[in-house]
PDB file of C-alpha atoms in Angstrom:
ATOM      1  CA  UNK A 510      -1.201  14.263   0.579  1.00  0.00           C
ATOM      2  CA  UNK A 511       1.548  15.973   2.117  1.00  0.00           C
ATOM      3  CA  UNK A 512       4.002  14.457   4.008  1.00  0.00           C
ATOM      4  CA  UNK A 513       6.215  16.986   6.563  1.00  0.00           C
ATOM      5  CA  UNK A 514       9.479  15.365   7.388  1.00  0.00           C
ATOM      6  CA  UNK A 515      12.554  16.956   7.531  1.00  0.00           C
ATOM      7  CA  UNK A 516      15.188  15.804   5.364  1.00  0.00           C
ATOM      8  CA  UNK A 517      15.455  14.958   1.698  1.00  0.00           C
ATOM      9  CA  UNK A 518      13.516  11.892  -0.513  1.00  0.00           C
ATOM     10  CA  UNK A 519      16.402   9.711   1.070  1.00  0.00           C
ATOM     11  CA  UNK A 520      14.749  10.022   4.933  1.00  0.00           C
ATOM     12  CA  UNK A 521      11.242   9.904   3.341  1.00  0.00           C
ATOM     13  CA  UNK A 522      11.667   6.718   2.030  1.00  0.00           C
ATOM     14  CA  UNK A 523      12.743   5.343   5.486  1.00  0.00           C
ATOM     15  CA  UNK A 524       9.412   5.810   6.558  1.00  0.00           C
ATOM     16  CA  UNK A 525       6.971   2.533   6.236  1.00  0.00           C
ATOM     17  CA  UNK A 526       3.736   4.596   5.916  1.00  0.00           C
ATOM     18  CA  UNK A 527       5.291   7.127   3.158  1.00  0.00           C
ATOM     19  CA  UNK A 528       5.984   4.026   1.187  1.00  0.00           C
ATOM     20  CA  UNK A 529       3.222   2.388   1.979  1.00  0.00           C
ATOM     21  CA  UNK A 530       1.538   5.224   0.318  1.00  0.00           C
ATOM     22  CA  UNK A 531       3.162   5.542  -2.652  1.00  0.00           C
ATOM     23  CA  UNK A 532       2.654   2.204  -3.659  1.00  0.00           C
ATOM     24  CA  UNK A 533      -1.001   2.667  -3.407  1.00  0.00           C
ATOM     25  CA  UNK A 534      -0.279   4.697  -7.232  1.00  0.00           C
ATOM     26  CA  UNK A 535       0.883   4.025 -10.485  1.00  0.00           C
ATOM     27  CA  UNK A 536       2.308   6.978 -11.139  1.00  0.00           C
ATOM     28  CA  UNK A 537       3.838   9.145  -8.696  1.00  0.00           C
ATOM     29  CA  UNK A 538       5.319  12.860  -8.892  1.00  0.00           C
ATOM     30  CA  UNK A 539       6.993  13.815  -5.887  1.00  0.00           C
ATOM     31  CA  UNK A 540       8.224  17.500  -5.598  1.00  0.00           C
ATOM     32  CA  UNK A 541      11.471  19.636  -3.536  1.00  0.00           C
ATOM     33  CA  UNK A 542      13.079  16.149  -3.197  1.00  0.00           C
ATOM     34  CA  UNK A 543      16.870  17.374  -3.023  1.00  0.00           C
ATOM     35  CA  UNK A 544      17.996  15.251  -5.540  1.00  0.00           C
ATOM     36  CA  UNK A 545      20.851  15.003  -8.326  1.00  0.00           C
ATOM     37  CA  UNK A 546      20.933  12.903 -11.626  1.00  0.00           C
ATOM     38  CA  UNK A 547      22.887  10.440 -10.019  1.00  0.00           C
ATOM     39  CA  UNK A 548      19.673   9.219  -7.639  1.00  0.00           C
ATOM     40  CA  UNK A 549      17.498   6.381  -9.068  1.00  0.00           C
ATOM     41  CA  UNK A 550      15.894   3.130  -8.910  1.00  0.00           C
ATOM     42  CA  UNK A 551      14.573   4.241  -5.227  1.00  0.00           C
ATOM     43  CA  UNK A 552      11.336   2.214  -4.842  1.00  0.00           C
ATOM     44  CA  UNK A 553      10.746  -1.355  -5.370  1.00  0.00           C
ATOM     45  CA  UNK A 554       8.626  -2.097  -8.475  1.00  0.00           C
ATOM     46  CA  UNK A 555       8.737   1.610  -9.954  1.00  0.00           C
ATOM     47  CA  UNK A 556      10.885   3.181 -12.871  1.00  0.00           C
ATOM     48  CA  UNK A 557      12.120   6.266 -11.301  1.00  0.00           C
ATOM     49  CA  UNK A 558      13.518   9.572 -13.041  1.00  0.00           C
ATOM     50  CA  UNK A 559      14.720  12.485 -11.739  1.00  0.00           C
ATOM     51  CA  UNK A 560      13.703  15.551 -13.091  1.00  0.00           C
ATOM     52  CA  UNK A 561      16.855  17.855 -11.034  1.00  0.00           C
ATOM     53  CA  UNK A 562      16.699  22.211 -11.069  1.00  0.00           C
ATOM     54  CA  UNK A 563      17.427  23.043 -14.622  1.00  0.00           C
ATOM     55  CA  UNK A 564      18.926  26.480 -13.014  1.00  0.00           C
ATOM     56  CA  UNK A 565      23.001  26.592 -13.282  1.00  0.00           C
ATOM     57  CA  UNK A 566      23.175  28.021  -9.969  1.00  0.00           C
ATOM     58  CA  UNK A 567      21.431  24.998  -7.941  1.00  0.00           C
ATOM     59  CA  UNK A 568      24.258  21.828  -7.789  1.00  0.00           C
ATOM     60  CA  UNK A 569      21.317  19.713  -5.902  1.00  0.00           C
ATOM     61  CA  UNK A 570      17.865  20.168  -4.322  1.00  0.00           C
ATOM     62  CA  UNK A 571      14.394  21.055  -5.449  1.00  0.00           C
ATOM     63  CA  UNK A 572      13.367  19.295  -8.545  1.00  0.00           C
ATOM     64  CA  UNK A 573      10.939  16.667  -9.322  1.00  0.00           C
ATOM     65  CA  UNK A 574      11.197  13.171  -9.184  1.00  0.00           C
ATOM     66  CA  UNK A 575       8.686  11.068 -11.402  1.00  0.00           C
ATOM     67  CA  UNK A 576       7.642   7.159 -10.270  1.00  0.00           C
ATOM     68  CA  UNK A 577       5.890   5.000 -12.519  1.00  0.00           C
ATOM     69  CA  UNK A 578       4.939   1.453 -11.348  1.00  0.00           C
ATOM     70  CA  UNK A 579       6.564  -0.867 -13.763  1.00  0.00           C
ATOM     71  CA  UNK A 580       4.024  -2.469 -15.741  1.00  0.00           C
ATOM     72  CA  UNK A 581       3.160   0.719 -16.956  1.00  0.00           C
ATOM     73  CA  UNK A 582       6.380   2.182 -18.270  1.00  0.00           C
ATOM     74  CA  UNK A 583       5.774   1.553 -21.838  1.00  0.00           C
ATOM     75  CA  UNK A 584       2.134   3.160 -21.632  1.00  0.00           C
ATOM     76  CA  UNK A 585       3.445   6.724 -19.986  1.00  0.00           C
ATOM     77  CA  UNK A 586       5.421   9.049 -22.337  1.00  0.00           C
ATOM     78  CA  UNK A 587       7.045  12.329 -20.774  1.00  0.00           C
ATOM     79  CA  UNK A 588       6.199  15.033 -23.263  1.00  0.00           C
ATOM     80  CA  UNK A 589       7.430  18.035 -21.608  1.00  0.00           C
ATOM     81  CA  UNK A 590       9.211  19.695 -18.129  1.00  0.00           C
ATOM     82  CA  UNK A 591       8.627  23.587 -17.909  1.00  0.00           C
ATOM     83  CA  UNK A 592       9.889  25.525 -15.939  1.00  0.00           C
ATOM     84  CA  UNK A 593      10.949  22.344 -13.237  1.00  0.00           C
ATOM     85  CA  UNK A 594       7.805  22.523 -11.989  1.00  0.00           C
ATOM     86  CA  UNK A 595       5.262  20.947 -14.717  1.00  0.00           C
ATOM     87  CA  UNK A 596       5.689  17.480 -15.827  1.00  0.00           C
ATOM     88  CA  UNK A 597       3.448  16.490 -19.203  1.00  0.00           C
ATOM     89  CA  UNK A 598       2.874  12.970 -19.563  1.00  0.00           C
ATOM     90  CA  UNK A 599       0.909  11.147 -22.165  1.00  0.00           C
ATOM     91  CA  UNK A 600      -0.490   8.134 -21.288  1.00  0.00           C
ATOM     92  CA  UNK A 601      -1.584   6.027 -23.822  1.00  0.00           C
ATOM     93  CA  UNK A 602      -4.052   2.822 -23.839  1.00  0.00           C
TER      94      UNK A 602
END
């Protein structure tokens, strides 16, 4: 689903029904979320990583940010990030 409001992840997560949504997943990859290393632990119950531009000539914005509901964590591996678009999990039993 695609969610269209303006802002960063920041605004998004002041919305009740964008949250609401989320939490109906266990593992969550939300793209162009204008964040920096610096922003985590955003959702209750969720390990959260950013995954910021890799290119030197972006301080902040784009990038990925990866949510995985906590009683999962130690089942999901992150394998691989190419080219800050493609995030490679395992997920093991």
């Amino acid at each position: 689903m695609y969610w269209n409001i303006n802002g960063g992840l920041h605004d998004k997560l002041n919305e009740p029904n964008f949250l609401s949504y989320i939490k109906t997943y266990d593992i969550v990859i939300l793209s162009e979320c204008w964040i920096d290393k610096s922003f985590d632990d955003i959702v209750d119950g969720y390990i959260c990583k950013p995954v910021p531009l890799l290119k030197s000539k972006y301080k902040q914005g784009g990038g990925l940010y990866l949510l995985i509901k906590n009683c999962f964590v130690k089942y999901v591996e992150v394998v691989d990030i190419q080219n800050d678009t493609i995030i490679w999990l395992k997920v093991s039993k």
